[in-house]
mmCIF file of C-alpha atoms in Angstrom:
data_model
loop_
_atom_site.group_PDB
_atom_site.id
_atom_site.type_symbol
_atom_site.label_atom_id
_atom_site.label_comp_id
_atom_site.label_asym_id
_atom_site.label_seq_id
_atom_site.Cartn_x
_atom_site.Cartn_y
_atom_site.Cartn_z
ATOM 1 C CA MET A 60 -10.528 124.395 72.034
ATOM 2 C CA VAL A 61 -13.508 126.744 72.348
ATOM 3 C CA VAL A 62 -13.076 128.314 75.579
ATOM 4 C CA LEU A 63 -16.523 128.973 77.279
ATOM 5 C CA LYS A 64 -16.080 132.707 79.209
ATOM 6 C CA LYS A 65 -17.597 132.454 82.519
ATOM 7 C CA ASN A 66 -20.401 135.156 82.914
ATOM 8 C CA ALA A 67 -20.112 136.246 86.214
ATOM 9 C CA ASN A 68 -24.117 136.841 86.308
ATOM 10 C CA ALA A 69 -24.860 133.570 84.203
ATOM 11 C CA PRO A 70 -26.190 131.337 86.669
ATOM 12 C CA VAL A 71 -23.915 127.580 86.840
ATOM 13 C CA TRP A 72 -27.113 125.697 85.889
ATOM 14 C CA GLN A 73 -26.982 127.803 82.558
ATOM 15 C CA LEU A 74 -23.161 127.404 81.712
ATOM 16 C CA LEU A 75 -23.440 124.023 82.041
ATOM 17 C CA GLY A 76 -26.485 123.898 79.752
ATOM 18 C CA MET A 77 -24.332 126.114 77.315
ATOM 19 C CA SER A 78 -21.332 123.272 77.671
ATOM 20 C CA ARG A 79 -23.875 120.443 77.192
ATOM 21 C CA VAL A 80 -25.576 122.069 73.665
ATOM 22 C CA TYR A 81 -21.553 122.413 72.380
ATOM 23 C CA LEU A 82 -21.099 118.693 73.788
ATOM 24 C CA LEU A 83 -23.959 117.723 71.633
ATOM 25 C CA GLY A 84 -23.705 119.703 68.621
ATOM 26 C CA LYS A 85 -20.050 118.219 68.213
ATOM 27 C CA TYR A 86 -21.050 114.713 68.851
ATOM 28 C CA GLY A 87 -24.147 115.617 65.989
ATOM 29 C CA GLN A 88 -21.683 116.884 63.668
ATOM 30 C CA LYS A 89 -19.563 113.677 64.432
ATOM 31 C CA LYS A 90 -22.641 111.561 63.295
ATOM 32 C CA ILE A 91 -23.402 113.215 60.479
ATOM 33 C CA ARG A 92 -20.133 112.584 58.987
ATOM 34 C CA GLU A 93 -20.098 108.802 60.062
ATOM 35 C CA ILE A 94 -23.751 108.332 58.257
ATOM 36 C CA GLN A 95 -22.285 110.524 55.193
ATOM 37 C CA GLU A 96 -18.858 108.476 55.031
ATOM 38 C CA ARG A 97 -20.905 104.921 55.130
ATOM 39 C CA GLU A 98 -23.464 106.104 52.655
ATOM 40 C CA ALA A 99 -20.201 106.845 50.037
ATOM 41 C CA ALA A 100 -18.954 103.539 50.891
ATOM 42 C CA GLU A 101 -22.122 101.879 50.319
ATOM 43 C CA TYR A 102 -22.729 103.930 46.946
ATOM 44 C CA ILE A 103 -19.235 103.171 46.013
ATOM 45 C CA ALA A 104 -19.830 99.016 46.939
ATOM 46 C CA GLN A 105 -22.879 99.458 45.061
ATOM 47 C CA ALA A 106 -21.048 101.047 42.127
ATOM 48 C CA ARG A 107 -18.772 98.527 41.853
ATOM 49 C CA ARG A 108 -21.275 95.451 42.569
ATOM 50 C CA GLN A 109 -23.499 97.044 39.533
ATOM 51 C CA TYR A 110 -20.018 97.324 37.111
ATOM 52 C CA HIS A 111 -18.858 93.887 38.028
ATOM 53 C CA PHE A 112 -22.342 92.398 37.272
ATOM 54 C CA GLU A 113 -22.446 94.242 33.838
ATOM 55 C CA SER A 114 -19.097 92.798 32.963
ATOM 56 C CA ASN A 115 -19.911 89.633 33.709
ATOM 57 C CA GLN A 116 -23.070 89.819 31.482
ATOM 58 C CA ARG A 117 -21.073 90.741 28.764
ATOM 59 C CA THR A 118 -18.972 87.387 29.756
ATOM 60 C CA CYS A 119 -21.960 85.312 29.522
ATOM 61 C CA ASN A 120 -22.896 86.710 26.011
ATOM 62 C CA MET A 121 -19.499 86.052 24.746
ATOM 63 C CA THR A 122 -19.289 82.720 26.377
ATOM 64 C CA VAL A 123 -22.795 81.658 24.834
ATOM 65 C CA LEU A 124 -21.318 82.907 21.254
ATOM 66 C CA SER A 125 -18.255 81.058 21.825
ATOM 67 C CA MET A 126 -20.297 77.692 22.524
ATOM 68 C CA LEU A 127 -22.440 77.581 19.553
ATOM 69 C CA PRO A 128 -20.298 76.111 17.095
ATOM 70 C CA THR A 129 -19.700 73.107 19.905
ATOM 71 C CA LEU A 130 -23.619 73.060 19.848
ATOM 72 C CA ARG A 131 -24.018 72.879 16.322
ATOM 73 C CA ASP A 132 -21.103 70.423 15.384
ATOM 74 C CA ALA A 133 -22.827 68.002 17.699
ATOM 75 C CA LEU A 134 -25.804 68.329 16.335
ATOM 76 C CA MET A 135 -24.779 67.721 12.983
ATOM 77 C CA HIS A 136 -22.831 64.767 13.736
ATOM 78 C CA GLN A 137 -25.770 63.387 15.619
ATOM 79 C CA LEU A 138 -28.359 64.335 12.947
ATOM 80 C CA ASN A 139 -26.466 63.982 9.725
ATOM 81 C CA SER A 140 -28.998 65.067 7.013
ATOM 82 C CA GLU A 141 -26.365 66.068 4.534
ATOM 83 C CA SER A 142 -25.525 62.343 4.224
ATOM 84 C CA LEU A 143 -28.819 61.443 3.257
ATOM 85 C CA THR A 144 -28.892 64.460 0.685
ATOM 86 C CA SER A 145 -25.818 62.736 -0.959
ATOM 87 C CA LEU A 146 -27.502 59.484 -1.049
ATOM 88 C CA LEU A 147 -30.524 61.341 -3.082
ATOM 89 C CA LYS A 148 -28.409 62.671 -5.589
ATOM 90 C CA ASN A 149 -27.245 59.401 -6.942
ATOM 91 C CA ARG A 150 -31.205 57.902 -7.226
ATOM 92 C CA PRO A 151 -31.051 55.530 -4.968
ATOM 93 C CA ALA A 152 -33.803 52.691 -5.094
ATOM 94 C CA ASN A 153 -35.081 53.146 -1.322
ATOM 95 C CA LYS A 154 -35.460 56.946 -2.796
ATOM 96 C CA LEU A 155 -39.054 57.638 -0.432
ATOM 97 C CA GLU A 156 -37.421 55.550 2.465
ATOM 98 C CA ILE A 157 -34.380 57.827 2.393
ATOM 99 C CA TRP A 158 -36.910 61.245 2.309
ATOM 100 C CA GLU A 159 -38.441 59.683 4.863
ATOM 101 C CA ASP A 160 -35.865 59.547 6.968
ATOM 102 C CA LEU A 161 -34.455 63.360 5.986
ATOM 103 C CA LYS A 162 -37.979 64.694 7.195
ATOM 104 C CA ILE A 163 -37.409 63.664 10.767
ATOM 105 C CA ILE A 164 -33.797 64.471 10.628
ATOM 106 C CA SER A 165 -34.384 67.667 9.206
ATOM 107 C CA PHE A 166 -37.135 68.678 12.121
ATOM 108 C CA THR A 167 -35.363 66.889 14.831
ATOM 109 C CA ARG A 168 -32.496 68.828 14.170
ATOM 110 C CA SER A 169 -33.962 72.424 14.013
ATOM 111 C CA ILE A 170 -36.161 72.152 16.674
ATOM 112 C CA VAL A 171 -33.295 70.594 19.651
ATOM 113 C CA ALA A 172 -31.298 73.316 18.106
ATOM 114 C CA VAL A 173 -34.201 75.776 19.572
ATOM 115 C CA TYR A 174 -34.182 74.013 22.502
ATOM 116 C CA SER A 175 -30.406 73.397 22.934
ATOM 117 C CA THR A 176 -29.952 77.228 22.542
ATOM 118 C CA CYS A 177 -32.013 78.517 24.625
ATOM 119 C CA MET A 178 -31.401 75.927 27.387
ATOM 120 C CA LEU A 179 -27.588 77.487 26.590
ATOM 121 C CA VAL A 180 -28.557 80.699 26.940
ATOM 122 C CA VAL A 181 -30.117 80.106 30.530
ATOM 123 C CA LEU A 182 -27.921 77.657 32.070
ATOM 124 C CA LEU A 183 -25.071 79.990 31.747
ATOM 125 C CA ARG A 184 -27.017 82.763 32.796
ATOM 126 C CA VAL A 185 -27.459 80.268 36.170
ATOM 127 C CA GLN A 186 -23.968 79.382 36.428
ATOM 128 C CA LEU A 187 -21.794 82.363 35.269
ATOM 129 C CA ASN A 188 -24.344 84.560 38.029
ATOM 130 C CA ILE A 189 -23.670 81.939 40.663
ATOM 131 C CA ILE A 190 -20.168 82.172 39.933
ATOM 132 C CA GLY A 191 -19.691 85.722 39.520
ATOM 133 C CA GLY A 192 -21.180 86.375 43.030
ATOM 134 C CA TYR A 193 -18.820 84.559 44.634
ATOM 135 C CA ILE A 194 -15.894 86.332 43.068
ATOM 136 C CA TYR A 195 -17.606 89.857 43.826
ATOM 137 C CA LEU A 196 -17.924 88.100 47.487
ATOM 138 C CA ASP A 197 -14.129 86.957 47.055
ATOM 139 C CA ASN A 198 -12.604 90.059 45.761
ATOM 140 C CA ALA A 199 -14.148 92.061 48.295
ATOM 141 C CA THR A 200 -13.026 90.279 51.269
ATOM 142 C CA LEU A 201 -9.790 89.359 49.761
ATOM 143 C CA GLY A 202 -6.975 89.365 52.211
ATOM 144 C CA LYS A 203 -9.328 89.754 55.108
ATOM 145 C CA ASN A 204 -9.091 87.848 58.648
ATOM 146 C CA GLY A 205 -7.219 85.225 56.429
ATOM 147 C CA THR A 206 -10.816 83.946 54.379
ATOM 148 C CA THR A 207 -10.942 81.178 52.649
ATOM 149 C CA PRO A 208 -11.949 81.622 48.879
ATOM 150 C CA LEU A 209 -15.014 80.896 47.882
ATOM 151 C CA ALA A 210 -14.393 80.221 44.444
ATOM 152 C CA PRO A 211 -10.883 79.345 43.806
ATOM 153 C CA PRO A 212 -9.938 79.111 40.004
ATOM 154 C CA GLU A 213 -9.702 75.297 40.061
ATOM 155 C CA VAL A 214 -13.047 75.623 42.022
ATOM 156 C CA GLN A 215 -14.774 77.686 38.597
ATOM 157 C CA GLN A 216 -13.284 75.707 36.180
ATOM 158 C CA GLN A 217 -14.840 72.168 37.554
ATOM 159 C CA TYR A 218 -17.625 73.792 38.223
ATOM 160 C CA LEU A 219 -18.251 75.289 34.535
ATOM 161 C CA SER A 220 -17.395 71.855 32.710
ATOM 162 C CA SER A 221 -20.650 70.672 34.271
ATOM 163 C CA ILE A 222 -22.015 72.851 31.403
ATOM 164 C CA GLN A 223 -21.226 69.551 28.926
ATOM 165 C CA HIS A 224 -23.400 67.640 30.091
ATOM 166 C CA LEU A 225 -25.582 69.600 27.827
ATOM 167 C CA LEU A 226 -23.224 69.154 24.920
ATOM 168 C CA GLY A 227 -23.028 65.659 25.780
ATOM 169 C CA ASP A 228 -25.330 63.153 27.205
ATOM 170 C CA GLY A 229 -27.799 65.548 27.626
ATOM 171 C CA LEU A 230 -28.060 66.369 24.268
ATOM 172 C CA THR A 231 -28.294 63.179 22.843
ATOM 173 C CA GLU A 232 -31.164 62.454 25.648
ATOM 174 C CA LEU A 233 -32.988 65.453 24.231
ATOM 175 C CA ILE A 234 -32.774 64.163 20.418
ATOM 176 C CA THR A 235 -34.046 61.281 21.180
ATOM 177 C CA ILE A 236 -36.916 62.577 22.905
ATOM 178 C CA VAL A 237 -37.531 64.928 20.214
ATOM 179 C CA LYS A 238 -37.455 62.718 17.500
ATOM 180 C CA GLN A 239 -39.831 60.539 18.802
ATOM 181 C CA ALA A 240 -42.183 63.955 19.152
ATOM 182 C CA VAL A 241 -41.732 64.577 15.341
ATOM 183 C CA HIS A 242 -42.319 60.922 14.517
ATOM 184 C CA LYS A 243 -45.285 60.824 16.277
ATOM 185 C CA VAL A 244 -46.542 64.168 14.642
ATOM 186 C CA PHE A 245 -44.976 63.903 11.028
ATOM 187 C CA GLY A 246 -44.414 60.717 10.669
ATOM 188 C CA SER A 247 -47.872 59.623 8.557
ATOM 189 C CA ILE A 248 -47.629 62.473 6.368
ATOM 190 C CA SER A 249 -47.327 62.361 2.994
ATOM 191 C CA LEU A 250 -44.161 64.454 1.245
ATOM 192 C CA LYS A 251 -46.895 65.493 -1.221
ATOM 193 C CA GLN A 252 -49.466 66.623 1.689
ATOM 194 C CA THR A 253 -49.300 70.548 1.680
ATOM 195 C CA LEU A 254 -48.579 72.476 4.649
ATOM 196 C CA SER A 255 -49.024 76.749 5.597
ATOM 197 C CA LEU A 256 -47.005 78.255 7.715
ATOM 198 C CA LEU A 257 -50.098 78.127 10.656
ATOM 199 C CA GLU A 258 -50.370 74.593 9.584
ATOM 200 C CA LEU A 259 -46.638 74.111 10.532
ATOM 201 C CA GLU A 260 -47.089 76.196 13.490
ATOM 202 C CA GLN A 261 -49.225 74.023 15.062
ATOM 203 C CA LYS A 262 -47.275 71.249 14.374
ATOM 204 C CA LEU A 263 -44.818 72.540 16.098
ATOM 205 C CA LYS A 264 -46.949 73.383 19.413
ATOM 206 C CA ASP A 265 -47.636 69.436 19.128
ATOM 207 C CA ILE A 266 -44.169 68.827 19.092
ATOM 208 C CA ARG A 267 -43.487 70.972 22.270
ATOM 209 C CA GLU A 268 -46.585 69.437 23.814
ATOM 210 C CA VAL A 269 -44.931 66.067 23.606
ATOM 211 C CA VAL A 270 -40.903 66.899 24.760
ATOM 212 C CA GLU A 271 -42.418 69.286 27.308
ATOM 213 C CA HIS A 272 -45.032 66.944 28.890
ATOM 214 C CA LYS A 273 -45.042 66.875 32.781
ATOM 215 C CA ASP A 274 -45.729 63.786 34.414
ATOM 216 C CA SER A 275 -48.253 63.510 36.778
ATOM 217 C CA ASP A 276 -45.729 63.160 40.042
ATOM 218 C CA GLN A 277 -43.815 65.785 38.583
ATOM 219 C CA ILE A 278 -43.499 69.209 40.971
ATOM 220 C CA ALA A 279 -45.507 72.079 39.197
ATOM 221 C CA SER A 280 -42.930 74.065 39.134
ATOM 222 C CA TYR A 281 -40.182 71.811 38.162
ATOM 223 C CA SER A 282 -39.468 71.872 34.281
ATOM 224 C CA PRO A 283 -39.354 68.603 32.717
ATOM 225 C CA LEU A 284 -35.791 69.981 30.542
ATOM 226 C CA CYS A 285 -33.933 70.879 33.714
ATOM 227 C CA HIS A 286 -33.081 66.866 33.544
ATOM 228 C CA TYR A 287 -31.444 67.596 30.230
ATOM 229 C CA LEU A 288 -29.066 70.533 31.335
ATOM 230 C CA MET A 289 -27.507 68.470 34.902
ATOM 231 C CA PRO A 290 -27.527 65.094 35.424
ATOM 232 C CA ASP A 291 -29.806 63.425 38.023
ATOM 233 C CA GLU A 292 -27.645 62.110 40.093
ATOM 234 C CA GLU A 293 -27.458 64.526 43.158
ATOM 235 C CA ASN A 294 -23.565 64.631 43.523
ATOM 236 C CA PRO A 295 -21.650 63.274 40.808
ATOM 237 C CA LEU A 296 -18.329 63.712 42.722
ATOM 238 C CA ALA A 297 -19.644 61.855 45.883
ATOM 239 C CA SER A 298 -20.011 59.013 44.382
ATOM 240 C CA GLN A 299 -15.987 58.397 43.109
ATOM 241 C CA ALA A 300 -14.367 56.137 45.386
ATOM 242 C CA CYS A 301 -11.909 58.539 46.466
ATOM 243 C CA GLY A 302 -12.232 60.935 49.257
ATOM 244 C CA LEU A 303 -13.254 64.454 48.468
ATOM 245 C CA THR A 304 -10.710 66.852 48.373
ATOM 246 C CA GLU A 305 -11.860 70.948 49.912
ATOM 247 C CA ARG A 306 -12.379 71.787 45.935
ATOM 248 C CA ASP A 307 -14.576 68.805 45.238
ATOM 249 C CA VAL A 308 -16.697 69.748 48.284
ATOM 250 C CA ALA A 309 -16.850 73.153 46.724
ATOM 251 C CA THR A 310 -17.858 72.296 43.537
ATOM 252 C CA ILE A 311 -20.574 69.891 45.106
ATOM 253 C CA LYS A 312 -22.224 73.328 46.886
ATOM 254 C CA LEU A 313 -22.283 75.161 43.671
ATOM 255 C CA LEU A 314 -23.348 72.470 41.888
ATOM 256 C CA ASN A 315 -26.051 71.520 44.148
ATOM 257 C CA GLU A 316 -27.005 75.243 44.456
ATOM 258 C CA THR A 317 -27.223 75.499 40.276
ATOM 259 C CA ARG A 318 -29.900 72.729 40.847
ATOM 260 C CA ASP A 319 -31.830 74.646 43.402
ATOM 261 C CA MET A 320 -31.961 77.335 41.039
ATOM 262 C CA LEU A 321 -32.957 74.886 37.823
ATOM 263 C CA GLU A 322 -35.859 73.853 39.790
ATOM 264 C CA SER A 323 -37.210 77.134 41.137
ATOM 265 C CA PRO A 324 -40.509 78.629 39.524
ATOM 266 C CA ASP A 325 -38.413 81.633 37.887
ATOM 267 C CA PHE A 326 -35.881 79.128 35.927
ATOM 268 C CA SER A 327 -38.610 77.597 34.574
ATOM 269 C CA THR A 328 -40.763 80.818 33.437
ATOM 270 C CA VAL A 329 -37.807 82.256 31.945
ATOM 271 C CA LEU A 330 -37.038 79.235 30.058
ATOM 272 C CA SER A 331 -40.323 78.457 29.238
ATOM 273 C CA THR A 332 -40.363 82.534 27.683
ATOM 274 C CA CYS A 333 -36.770 82.395 25.579
ATOM 275 C CA LEU A 334 -38.435 78.636 23.802
ATOM 276 C CA ASN A 335 -41.717 80.789 23.089
ATOM 277 C CA ARG A 336 -39.248 83.224 21.882
ATOM 278 C CA GLY A 337 -36.869 80.986 19.995
ATOM 279 C CA PHE A 338 -39.701 79.063 17.891
ATOM 280 C CA SER A 339 -41.366 82.255 17.389
ATOM 281 C CA ARG A 340 -38.152 83.452 15.604
ATOM 282 C CA LEU A 341 -37.808 79.933 13.836
ATOM 283 C CA LEU A 342 -41.280 80.766 12.203
ATOM 284 C CA ASP A 343 -40.076 84.446 11.568
ATOM 285 C CA ASN A 344 -37.212 82.664 9.391
ATOM 286 C CA MET A 345 -39.593 80.097 7.584
ATOM 287 C CA ALA A 346 -42.181 82.859 6.076
ATOM 288 C CA GLU A 347 -39.687 84.117 4.185
ATOM 289 C CA PHE A 348 -40.678 81.027 2.040
ATOM 290 C CA PHE A 349 -44.083 81.479 2.390
ATOM 291 C CA ARG A 350 -45.041 84.916 0.807
ATOM 292 C CA PRO A 351 -47.790 84.848 -1.708
ATOM 293 C CA SER A 352 -45.801 85.296 -5.404
ATOM 294 C CA GLU A 353 -47.032 88.406 -7.287
ATOM 295 C CA LYS A 354 -50.025 86.463 -9.091
ATOM 296 C CA ASP A 355 -51.612 85.329 -5.827
ATOM 297 C CA LEU A 356 -51.521 89.294 -4.683
ATOM 298 C CA SER A 357 -52.906 90.319 -8.141
ATOM 299 C CA GLN A 358 -55.739 88.055 -7.532
ATOM 300 C CA ASN A 359 -56.225 88.660 -4.429
ATOM 301 C CA SER A 360 -55.017 91.632 -2.791
ATOM 302 C CA SER A 361 -56.256 91.043 0.882
ATOM 303 C CA VAL A 362 -54.726 87.526 0.453
ATOM 304 C CA ASN A 363 -53.616 86.523 3.710
ATOM 305 C CA SER A 364 -50.041 85.276 3.751
ATOM 306 C CA LEU A 365 -49.743 82.980 6.678
ATOM 307 C CA SER A 366 -52.913 80.558 5.843
ATOM 308 C CA SER A 367 -52.939 81.572 1.888
ATOM 309 C CA VAL A 368 -49.729 80.122 0.677
ATOM 310 C CA SER A 369 -48.688 76.007 1.006
ATOM 311 C CA LEU A 370 -46.014 74.073 0.067
ATOM 312 C CA PRO A 371 -45.368 70.343 -0.214
ATOM 313 C CA LEU A 372 -43.769 68.748 3.100
ATOM 314 C CA ALA A 373 -40.961 67.904 0.169
ATOM 315 C CA LYS A 374 -40.221 71.449 -0.066
ATOM 316 C CA ILE A 375 -40.154 72.258 3.462
ATOM 317 C CA ILE A 376 -37.638 69.183 4.631
ATOM 318 C CA PRO A 377 -34.477 71.513 3.043
ATOM 319 C CA ILE A 378 -36.082 74.919 4.626
ATOM 320 C CA ILE A 379 -36.496 73.613 8.196
ATOM 321 C CA ASN A 380 -32.977 71.514 7.760
ATOM 322 C CA GLY A 381 -31.101 74.580 6.937
ATOM 323 C CA GLN A 382 -32.556 76.569 9.684
ATOM 324 C CA ILE A 383 -29.231 74.965 12.458
ATOM 325 C CA HIS A 384 -27.222 77.664 10.955
ATOM 326 C CA SER A 385 -29.789 80.300 11.816
ATOM 327 C CA VAL A 386 -30.361 79.180 15.227
ATOM 328 C CA CYS A 387 -26.621 78.042 15.737
ATOM 329 C CA SER A 388 -25.081 80.883 14.598
ATOM 330 C CA GLU A 389 -21.658 82.003 16.838
ATOM 331 C CA THR A 390 -22.080 85.768 14.683
ATOM 332 C CA PRO A 391 -24.981 87.436 17.135
ATOM 333 C CA SER A 392 -28.030 86.150 14.215
ATOM 334 C CA HIS A 393 -31.562 87.548 15.071
ATOM 335 C CA PHE A 394 -31.926 84.258 16.721
ATOM 336 C CA VAL A 395 -29.563 84.394 19.507
ATOM 337 C CA GLN A 396 -29.522 88.371 19.931
ATOM 338 C CA ASP A 397 -33.129 87.900 20.488
ATOM 339 C CA LEU A 398 -32.745 85.770 23.453
ATOM 340 C CA LEU A 399 -29.845 87.565 24.768
ATOM 341 C CA MET A 400 -31.472 90.890 25.063
ATOM 342 C CA MET A 401 -34.514 89.333 26.799
ATOM 343 C CA GLU A 402 -35.372 91.312 29.329
ATOM 344 C CA GLN A 403 -36.654 88.644 31.532
ATOM 345 C CA VAL A 404 -33.273 86.786 31.267
ATOM 346 C CA LYS A 405 -31.524 90.205 32.039
ATOM 347 C CA ASP A 406 -33.852 90.060 35.079
ATOM 348 C CA PHE A 407 -33.387 86.933 35.958
ATOM 349 C CA ALA A 408 -29.813 87.006 35.517
ATOM 350 C CA ALA A 409 -29.939 90.334 38.205
ATOM 351 C CA ASN A 410 -31.730 88.414 40.946
ATOM 352 C CA VAL A 411 -29.077 85.317 40.839
ATOM 353 C CA TYR A 412 -26.212 87.212 40.884
ATOM 354 C CA GLU A 413 -27.822 89.886 44.019
ATOM 355 C CA ALA A 414 -28.493 86.663 45.520
ATOM 356 C CA PHE A 415 -25.032 84.892 45.295
ATOM 357 C CA SER A 416 -22.775 88.773 45.740
ATOM 358 C CA THR A 417 -24.620 89.928 48.632
ATOM 359 C CA PRO A 418 -22.392 89.058 52.412
ATOM 360 C CA GLN A 419 -24.941 87.108 53.885
ATOM 361 C CA GLN A 420 -24.133 84.209 51.162
ATOM 362 C CA LEU A 421 -20.744 84.082 53.679
ATOM 363 C CA GLU A 422 -22.618 82.885 55.836
ATOM 364 C CA LYS A 423 -24.161 79.842 54.724
#
């Protein structure tokens, strides 16, 4: 303890002033320490949250890749072009009819593969970052004030199982819509008619226009594709005859929050951006088969490969038919890697995680 020496010549008010300055100095030092400690704690918490977020994104990527074989198998089962190609090898009498079926199924299969893979990437980004945010909050408040976990393991499992809609009924409905659009665009085109890559690109745009068309009464920001991601029913669990358990209530809350996120303008924008990239990559894969021959190049050095090379539709069909193996590849192909690494997807994921990992979420 510092002792203030009395100065016989110093007036009392001066001694009191010195004491006040000393106390203010000590108080100031204490406040500075408190601020420094608070800033250090906030920095550590932010670093911990950032580490958890990055770990969560790696989990997202691995989950997408692990689910692609299931998606591919479901598509190949419902759109079995292999059985048609086997029939054609036996030179059947209804060969032309089989070729027409193969035309529709082949285009439908690869187009649905692009749609469903993009949907899987963005939907899992939403789901795993919502649940990731809740897990972070649970860890941050573990054991404090007897708080109930926001996302216990059984709730996580029940919530994440909702992805089965996209792989089941949602996929079946999407196949139906895309098949109708393919039939509308390609149905009248002869197998002998030739198409350039630019013409093929326009046909894909025409199909997308039909599939992604919004009804006049639909909200502008609402993507019509959300219907295939989650069931329309507001509370699927609430329709059960038995009473709802605490776990069911927590899961319904997560599902409703997910539905709100899927109906947001940000989600619609990110999904649309992914689809644009996905269909662009599909055309890039197709472009390998539309390269001009050496003879074409020698005859015209300024030849434009995008428009100069045309292939009969019958030759394009097997090319488009095989694209599913590139699109739905569990080994990181250029197609999937493009989607996972897109900055728009990363930013969107960060915003979702931020929204659901802040303490304010506890007050909801």
